[in-house]
Tab-separated table of C-alpha atoms in Angstrom:
chain	number	residue	atom	x	y	z
A	1	MET	CA	-16.191	-40.504	34.574
A	2	LEU	CA	-18.311	-37.386	34.120
A	3	ARG	CA	-15.477	-34.942	34.176
A	4	PRO	CA	-13.005	-36.465	31.739
A	5	LEU	CA	-15.805	-36.952	29.127
A	6	LEU	CA	-16.850	-33.232	29.281
A	7	VAL	CA	-13.412	-31.748	28.952
A	8	VAL	CA	-13.007	-32.636	25.325
A	9	PRO	CA	-16.223	-30.830	24.156
A	10	LEU	CA	-15.467	-28.059	26.472
A	11	VAL	CA	-12.053	-27.501	24.801
A	12	VAL	CA	-13.435	-27.812	21.290
A	13	ALA	CA	-16.265	-25.355	22.029
A	14	ALA	CA	-13.836	-22.853	23.422
A	15	LEU	CA	-11.528	-23.051	20.441
A	16	ALA	CA	-14.326	-22.782	18.027
A	17	GLY	CA	-15.910	-19.913	19.871
A	18	GLY	CA	-12.365	-18.066	19.769
A	19	TRP	CA	-11.859	-18.705	16.131
A	20	LEU	CA	-15.309	-17.642	15.304
A	21	ALA	CA	-15.027	-14.402	17.427
A	22	ARG	CA	-11.697	-13.469	15.773
A	23	ALA	CA	-13.258	-14.240	12.376
A	24	ALA	CA	-16.103	-12.014	13.128
A	25	LEU	CA	-13.848	-9.194	14.312
A	26	LEU	CA	-11.841	-9.409	10.985
A	27	ARG	CA	-14.944	-9.209	8.931
A	28	TRP	CA	-16.257	-6.194	11.000
A	29	ARG	CA	-12.963	-4.337	10.221
A	30	ASP	CA	-13.328	-5.211	6.514
A	31	LEU	CA	-16.966	-4.031	6.517
A	32	ARG	CA	-16.081	-0.685	8.165
A	33	ALA	CA	-13.176	-0.110	5.612
A	34	ALA	CA	-15.619	-0.715	2.844
A	35	GLN	CA	-18.307	1.662	4.305
A	36	THR	CA	-15.646	4.370	4.900
A	37	TYR	CA	-14.839	4.299	0.957
A	38	GLU	CA	-18.565	3.799	0.077
A	39	LEU	CA	-18.118	0.479	-1.359
A	40	ALA	CA	-20.881	-2.423	-1.259
A	41	ALA	CA	-20.206	-4.988	1.501
A	42	GLU	CA	-21.904	-8.207	2.562
A	43	GLN	CA	-22.773	-8.108	6.323
A	44	ARG	CA	-24.315	-11.766	6.436
A	45	PRO	CA	-20.673	-13.516	6.968
A	46	MET	CA	-19.682	-11.204	9.718
A	47	LEU	CA	-23.334	-11.859	11.477
A	48	LEU	CA	-23.087	-15.639	10.872
A	49	ARG	CA	-19.550	-15.824	12.702
A	50	ALA	CA	-20.600	-13.559	15.451
A	51	GLY	CA	-23.697	-15.823	16.216
A	52	GLY	CA	-21.561	-18.969	16.002
A	53	ALA	CA	-19.225	-17.422	18.536
A	54	VAL	CA	-22.116	-16.659	20.882
A	55	VAL	CA	-23.442	-20.225	20.660
A	56	CYS	CA	-19.973	-21.552	21.415
A	57	GLY	CA	-19.750	-19.255	24.311
A	58	MET	CA	-22.992	-20.558	25.866
A	59	CYS	CA	-21.943	-24.007	25.383
A	60	VAL	CA	-18.483	-23.219	27.031
A	61	THR	CA	-20.394	-21.793	29.949
A	62	ALA	CA	-22.757	-24.693	30.372
A	63	LEU	CA	-20.019	-27.231	30.114
A	64	ALA	CA	-17.770	-25.417	32.663
A	65	VAL	CA	-20.581	-25.379	35.221
A	66	VAL	CA	-21.143	-29.077	34.922
A	67	VAL	CA	-17.337	-29.873	35.064
A	68	ALA	CA	-17.012	-27.634	38.040
A	69	LEU	CA	-19.789	-29.061	40.034
A	70	GLY	CA	-18.907	-32.555	39.014
A	71	ALA	CA	-15.358	-32.292	40.417
A	72	ARG	CA	-16.468	-31.325	43.997
A	73	PRO	CA	-17.169	-34.137	46.410
A	74	ALA	CA	-20.973	-34.541	47.274
A	75	ALA	CA	-20.390	-34.493	50.949
A	76	SER	CA	-18.794	-30.939	51.088
A	77	VAL	CA	-20.999	-29.092	48.668
A	78	ALA	CA	-23.293	-27.347	51.417
A	79	ASP	CA	-20.185	-26.533	53.478
A	80	GLU	CA	-18.243	-24.755	50.689
A	81	THR	CA	-18.507	-21.157	49.604
A	82	PRO	CA	-20.373	-21.139	46.081
A	83	VAL	CA	-17.900	-21.177	43.277
A	84	ALA	CA	-18.524	-18.993	40.270
A	85	ALA	CA	-18.776	-20.735	36.964
A	86	THR	CA	-15.517	-20.565	34.816
A	87	PRO	CA	-15.668	-17.779	32.230
A	88	ARG	CA	-15.426	-18.619	28.507
A	89	PRO	CA	-12.341	-17.661	26.836
A	90	ALA	CA	-12.555	-14.275	25.108
A	91	ALA	CA	-11.688	-13.440	21.640
A	92	PRO	CA	-8.251	-11.731	21.145
A	93	PRO	CA	-8.688	-8.187	21.588
A	94	ALA	CA	-8.223	-5.721	18.587
A	95	SER	CA	-4.814	-4.503	20.080
A	96	SER	CA	-3.273	-7.864	20.247
A	97	ALA	CA	0.532	-7.716	19.587
A	98	ALA	CA	0.015	-10.602	17.164
A	99	THR	CA	0.724	-9.662	13.334
A	100	PRO	CA	-2.606	-8.927	11.711
A	101	GLU	CA	-3.788	-11.256	8.966
A	102	LEU	CA	-3.645	-9.895	5.440
A	103	PRO	CA	-7.194	-9.686	4.257
A	104	PRO	CA	-8.025	-10.986	0.636
A	105	VAL	CA	-6.868	-8.501	-2.039
A	106	VAL	CA	-9.637	-6.249	-3.275
A	107	THR	CA	-9.580	-6.200	-7.112
A	108	HIS	CA	-12.983	-4.642	-7.755
A	109	PHE	CA	-12.041	-0.967	-8.653
A	110	GLU	CA	-14.974	1.630	-9.029
A	111	SER	CA	-14.758	4.570	-11.385
A	112	VAL	CA	-14.360	8.015	-9.503
A	113	GLY	CA	-13.486	10.343	-12.378
A	114	HIS	CA	-11.911	11.030	-15.877
A	115	PRO	CA	-8.978	13.391	-15.312
A	116	ALA	CA	-6.558	14.079	-18.391
A	117	GLY	CA	-8.918	12.206	-20.787
A	118	GLY	CA	-8.348	8.901	-18.831
A	119	ASP	CA	-10.332	7.024	-16.293
A	120	LEU	CA	-9.566	7.140	-12.605
A	121	ALA	CA	-10.724	4.045	-10.458
A	122	GLU	CA	-10.583	3.426	-6.681
A	123	ALA	CA	-10.563	0.228	-4.396
A	124	VAL	CA	-9.497	-0.657	-0.857
A	125	VAL	CA	-6.340	-2.779	-0.934
A	126	ALA	CA	-4.510	-4.257	2.082
A	127	ALA	CA	-1.343	-2.064	3.012
A	128	PRO	CA	1.861	-4.122	3.866
A	129	ASP	CA	1.031	-4.088	7.637
A	130	GLY	CA	-2.557	-5.677	6.725
A	131	ARG	CA	-4.500	-2.478	7.196
A	132	PRO	CA	-7.004	-1.402	4.617
A	133	ARG	CA	-6.086	1.746	2.523
A	134	LYS	CA	-7.273	3.412	-0.559
A	135	VAL	CA	-5.566	2.842	-3.953
A	136	ARG	CA	-6.450	4.832	-6.998
A	137	VAL	CA	-5.544	3.599	-10.639
A	138	TRP	CA	-5.489	5.952	-13.615
A	139	VAL	CA	-5.678	4.532	-17.057
A	140	PRO	CA	-4.885	6.483	-20.125
A	141	ALA	CA	-7.224	7.242	-22.920
A	142	GLU	CA	-5.245	4.611	-25.047
A	143	TYR	CA	-6.287	1.910	-22.574
A	144	LYS	CA	-9.812	1.514	-24.307
A	145	ALA	CA	-8.419	1.820	-27.729
A	146	ASP	CA	-6.668	-1.481	-27.833
A	147	PRO	CA	-8.199	-4.135	-25.551
A	148	LYS	CA	-5.392	-6.512	-25.978
A	149	ALA	CA	-2.536	-4.094	-25.240
A	150	VAL	CA	-0.639	-4.193	-21.913
A	151	PHE	CA	0.727	-0.942	-20.186
A	152	PRO	CA	3.758	-0.336	-18.091
A	153	VAL	CA	3.139	1.127	-14.572
A	154	ILE	CA	4.236	4.231	-12.639
A	155	VAL	CA	3.536	3.849	-8.710
A	156	LEU	CA	2.917	7.443	-7.624
A	157	HIS	CA	3.819	8.045	-4.150
A	158	SER	CA	2.286	10.608	-1.653
A	159	GLY	CA	3.933	12.603	0.894
A	160	THR	CA	0.829	13.204	3.062
A	161	ALA	CA	-0.510	10.676	5.601
A	162	GLY	CA	-3.906	9.121	4.714
A	163	ARG	CA	-4.100	10.634	1.199
A	164	THR	CA	-3.024	9.574	-2.306
A	165	ALA	CA	-0.757	11.769	-4.443
A	166	ASP	CA	-3.501	12.817	-6.965
A	167	ALA	CA	-5.386	14.494	-4.031
A	168	GLU	CA	-2.523	16.940	-3.532
A	169	LEU	CA	-1.440	17.133	-7.241
A	170	PRO	CA	-4.445	17.024	-9.421
A	171	ASP	CA	-2.652	18.087	-12.387
A	172	VAL	CA	-0.051	15.140	-12.145
A	173	PHE	CA	-2.166	13.120	-14.690
A	174	GLU	CA	-1.955	15.915	-16.991
A	175	GLY	CA	1.828	15.802	-16.960
A	176	VAL	CA	1.699	11.982	-17.674
A	177	SER	CA	-0.653	12.548	-20.543
A	178	SER	CA	1.300	15.490	-22.056
A	179	ALA	CA	4.427	13.368	-22.186
A	180	VAL	CA	2.413	10.741	-24.331
A	181	LYS	CA	0.877	13.495	-26.636
A	182	LEU	CA	4.268	15.023	-27.320
A	183	GLY	CA	5.543	11.752	-28.349
A	184	LYS	CA	8.036	11.695	-25.329
A	185	ALA	CA	6.638	8.442	-23.826
A	186	LYS	CA	4.374	5.348	-24.323
A	187	PRO	CA	1.155	5.442	-22.272
A	188	PHE	CA	1.311	4.398	-18.810
A	189	VAL	CA	-0.979	3.327	-15.924
A	190	VAL	CA	-0.538	5.133	-12.833
A	191	VAL	CA	-1.118	3.664	-9.425
A	192	ALA	CA	-1.657	5.984	-6.507
A	193	PRO	CA	-1.594	4.294	-3.083
A	194	GLU	CA	-2.778	6.084	0.002
A	195	ALA	CA	0.340	6.934	2.343
A	196	PRO	CA	0.197	5.408	5.781
A	197	ASN	CA	-0.908	7.176	8.923
A	198	GLY	CA	0.819	7.804	12.128
A	199	THR	CA	3.303	10.497	10.981
A	200	GLY	CA	2.683	13.872	9.230
A	201	HIS	CA	5.457	13.197	6.818
A	202	PRO	CA	5.555	9.462	5.795
A	203	CYS	CA	8.470	9.554	3.352
A	204	ASP	CA	10.734	10.857	6.043
A	205	LEU	CA	10.672	7.642	7.872
A	206	LEU	CA	11.298	5.274	4.896
A	207	ALA	CA	15.049	5.072	5.475
A	208	ALA	CA	14.301	3.256	8.708
A	209	ALA	CA	12.709	0.399	6.962
A	210	PRO	CA	12.515	1.101	3.217
A	211	GLN	CA	11.872	-2.437	2.001
A	212	ALA	CA	8.757	-2.912	3.836
A	213	VAL	CA	7.151	0.035	1.954
A	214	ALA	CA	8.732	-0.743	-1.355
A	215	ASP	CA	7.820	-4.304	-1.543
A	216	ASP	CA	4.096	-3.918	-1.756
A	217	ALA	CA	2.840	-7.451	-2.832
A	218	ALA	CA	-0.827	-6.901	-2.276
A	219	LEU	CA	-0.687	-3.702	-4.307
A	220	ARG	CA	1.105	-5.478	-7.155
A	221	ALA	CA	-1.523	-8.392	-6.991
A	222	ALA	CA	-4.455	-6.103	-6.967
A	223	VAL	CA	-3.274	-3.956	-9.868
A	224	THR	CA	-2.085	-6.758	-12.145
A	225	GLY	CA	-5.375	-8.790	-11.408
A	226	ALA	CA	-7.859	-5.972	-12.267
A	227	PHE	CA	-5.862	-4.113	-15.241
A	228	ARG	CA	-3.852	-5.023	-18.264
A	229	THR	CA	-0.584	-4.013	-17.057
A	230	ALA	CA	3.053	-5.369	-17.508
A	231	PRO	CA	4.017	-7.971	-14.966
A	232	ALA	CA	5.312	-6.496	-11.939
A	233	GLY	CA	9.082	-6.136	-12.121
A	234	PRO	CA	11.870	-3.850	-13.426
A	235	GLY	CA	10.811	-4.366	-17.025
A	236	GLY	CA	7.413	-2.814	-16.599
A	237	TRP	CA	7.027	-1.125	-13.245
A	238	GLY	CA	8.692	2.448	-12.261
A	239	VAL	CA	8.164	4.726	-9.352
A	240	LEU	CA	7.597	8.365	-9.179
A	241	GLY	CA	7.173	10.960	-6.259
A	242	VAL	CA	6.552	14.693	-6.608
A	243	GLU	CA	7.521	17.258	-3.811
A	244	GLY	CA	6.559	15.460	-0.477
A	245	GLY	CA	6.430	12.120	-2.200
A	246	ALA	CA	9.910	12.361	-3.838
A	247	PRO	CA	11.952	10.777	-0.908
A	248	CYS	CA	9.405	7.664	-1.057
A	249	ALA	CA	10.260	7.313	-4.785
A	250	ALA	CA	13.983	7.685	-4.196
A	251	ALA	CA	13.869	5.193	-1.344
A	252	ALA	CA	11.947	2.588	-3.389
A	253	GLY	CA	14.149	2.992	-6.341
A	254	LEU	CA	17.258	2.634	-4.285
A	255	THR	CA	16.184	-0.241	-2.137
A	256	ARG	CA	14.251	-2.370	-4.656
A	257	PRO	CA	15.718	-2.141	-8.065
A	258	ASP	CA	14.526	-5.783	-8.464
A	259	LEU	CA	10.822	-4.470	-8.297
A	260	TYR	CA	11.234	-1.171	-10.085
A	261	GLY	CA	13.351	-0.641	-13.227
A	262	ALA	CA	13.604	3.035	-12.639
A	263	ALA	CA	12.615	5.867	-10.140
A	264	ALA	CA	12.091	9.595	-10.569
A	265	ALA	CA	11.966	12.065	-7.763
A	266	VAL	CA	10.612	15.557	-8.436
A	267	SER	CA	11.254	18.734	-6.410
A	268	GLY	CA	12.111	16.832	-3.213
A	269	ARG	CA	14.163	17.208	-0.123
A	270	TYR	CA	16.141	14.178	0.995
A	271	ASP	CA	17.828	12.597	3.930
A	272	ALA	CA	20.977	11.895	1.808
A	273	PRO	CA	22.740	9.754	4.580
A	274	ALA	CA	19.739	7.581	5.408
A	275	LEU	CA	18.995	6.904	1.757
A	276	ALA	CA	22.616	5.952	1.109
A	277	THR	CA	22.623	3.669	3.981
A	278	ALA	CA	19.498	2.023	2.786
A	279	GLY	CA	20.479	1.782	-0.893
A	280	ALA	CA	23.678	0.061	0.231
A	281	GLU	CA	21.821	-2.938	1.170
A	282	SER	CA	19.357	-3.110	-1.618
A	283	ALA	CA	17.869	-6.437	-2.737
A	284	GLY	CA	18.967	-8.349	-5.862
A	285	ASN	CA	21.626	-7.604	-8.559
A	286	ALA	CA	19.684	-5.277	-10.649
A	287	SER	CA	21.286	-1.728	-11.112
A	288	THR	CA	19.472	1.421	-9.463
A	289	ARG	CA	18.212	4.115	-12.024
A	290	LEU	CA	17.325	7.207	-10.416
A	291	LEU	CA	16.403	10.754	-11.729
A	292	LEU	CA	16.383	13.793	-9.551
A	293	ALA	CA	14.609	16.618	-11.158
A	294	ALA	CA	13.953	20.180	-9.898
A	295	ALA	CA	13.093	23.558	-11.607
A	296	LYS	CA	15.931	25.873	-12.734
A	297	GLY	CA	14.713	28.455	-10.131
A	298	ASP	CA	14.340	25.873	-7.286
A	299	ALA	CA	17.836	26.402	-5.705
A	300	PRO	CA	16.963	24.403	-2.503
A	301	GLY	CA	15.718	21.481	-4.477
A	302	LEU	CA	18.737	21.365	-6.740
A	303	ALA	CA	21.059	21.548	-3.756
A	304	ALA	CA	19.183	18.747	-2.090
A	305	ALA	CA	19.516	16.638	-5.387
A	306	ARG	CA	23.251	17.213	-5.862
A	307	LYS	CA	23.977	16.421	-2.198
A	308	LEU	CA	22.001	13.065	-2.519
A	309	GLN	CA	23.810	12.300	-5.786
A	310	SER	CA	27.377	12.967	-4.292
A	311	THR	CA	26.431	11.073	-1.000
A	312	LEU	CA	25.458	7.950	-3.113
A	313	ARG	CA	28.551	8.202	-5.276
A	314	GLY	CA	30.647	8.305	-2.056
A	315	GLY	CA	28.700	5.507	-0.327
A	316	LYS	CA	28.990	1.749	0.374
A	317	GLY	CA	27.851	-1.151	-1.319
A	318	ARG	CA	25.272	-0.905	-4.062
A	319	ALA	CA	24.426	2.710	-3.409
A	320	ALA	CA	27.726	3.668	-4.883
A	321	GLY	CA	26.866	1.967	-8.190
A	322	ALA	CA	23.509	3.741	-8.636
A	323	ASP	CA	22.904	5.430	-11.851
A	324	VAL	CA	21.699	8.894	-10.612
A	325	ARG	CA	20.990	11.654	-12.925
A	326	ILE	CA	19.928	15.374	-12.290
A	327	SER	CA	17.490	17.446	-14.336
A	328	ASP	CA	17.661	21.224	-13.827
A	329	ILE	CA	16.625	22.819	-16.992
A	330	VAL	CA	12.839	23.293	-16.573
A	331	GLU	CA	11.628	26.686	-16.319
A	332	ASP	CA	8.327	28.327	-16.708
A	333	PHE	CA	6.181	31.348	-15.702
A	334	ALA	CA	3.966	29.597	-12.785
A	335	PRO	CA	4.749	26.851	-10.382
A	336	ASP	CA	2.043	24.663	-11.587
A	337	ARG	CA	3.327	24.835	-15.061
A	338	GLU	CA	6.886	24.028	-13.913
A	339	ARG	CA	5.420	21.143	-12.019
A	340	MET	CA	3.591	19.668	-15.065
A	341	ARG	CA	6.744	20.001	-17.182
A	342	LEU	CA	8.881	18.323	-14.542
A	343	VAL	CA	6.463	15.303	-14.554
A	344	ARG	CA	6.623	15.251	-18.076
A	345	VAL	CA	10.479	14.966	-17.928
A	346	ALA	CA	10.183	12.270	-15.246
A	347	VAL	CA	7.746	10.186	-17.423
A	348	GLN	CA	10.032	10.420	-20.298
A	349	TYR	CA	12.891	9.240	-18.145
A	350	LEU	CA	11.018	6.407	-16.758
A	351	ALA	CA	9.814	5.191	-20.241
A	352	GLU	CA	13.276	5.185	-21.656
A	353	MET	CA	14.797	3.345	-18.769
A	354	LEU	CA	12.050	0.654	-18.658
A	355	ALA	CA	12.245	0.257	-22.435
A	356	LYS	CA	15.928	-0.678	-22.087
A	357	GLN	CA	14.874	-3.497	-19.525
A	358	ALA	CA	11.773	-4.782	-21.208
């Protein structure tokens, strides 16, 4: 009778220990991510779960010994070779093939600067694969002027793994702000997520699985929960990529017109066949609106834009119906001046397209 009665608590203790160990591991990952970005984090939940896992492990070991000894006949115990106690079940390793759980969305953004007269804040938000990544949000000077106003959003893609676009292009917010000051656009909130690691050029791989990157539910939930923005959707959200981030913006606009009302790609180089294939299978019934902009003297950039435009027009499905425009008139005496003016043109285009769908 002893063995059947002990099997039930043994199984319960093993399951509880495994669950607590896995919960402690997830909390430890969140704590490391928070420390990386200098955010405050509470250690107590992780320590409580780890302690509980240890206690459950001790209980499993003790119960396993009792069950093993109780299952052996008394007359043969002295004749048998000693049997080791059954080891307790271990927590799933960090490299488990199971899909990682999506941690709670972090909506506490901390100020990290004031570029272009606005405010720049930063937080850690789960990426589409569940891993923590840095997200920066820039709000314009007009954000504080009217506490009841809501603002459209530009998602600004980066072309460098592990970095946000503003780290590569610190003057990008000046371009957005200048479009407002010149009366060419209404103020935008700009969201700059960190590009994923694993490749030196993240945007080059988007054609393989574009929807997984473009449909960033955790990002939208974090931003709309922490800032006064238009609801996520084509009436209030657009996407922008400059230079290395341009293919990301083009892929997001082509594959998810149901999420982004317009897309602008500036000074990019594109895999036209891959983008056309991805755009042919885009979600929903919304129309794709895409601006491809390059400076007048950027011959390779303009050639890449025209090739993508012609490939889309000759493509299949929804890609063939995309409204693709090219801007090739910007010219200035310095590359940084041209980039700022190109960003201004892109912001004006996004404002006009989103206003038509609002």
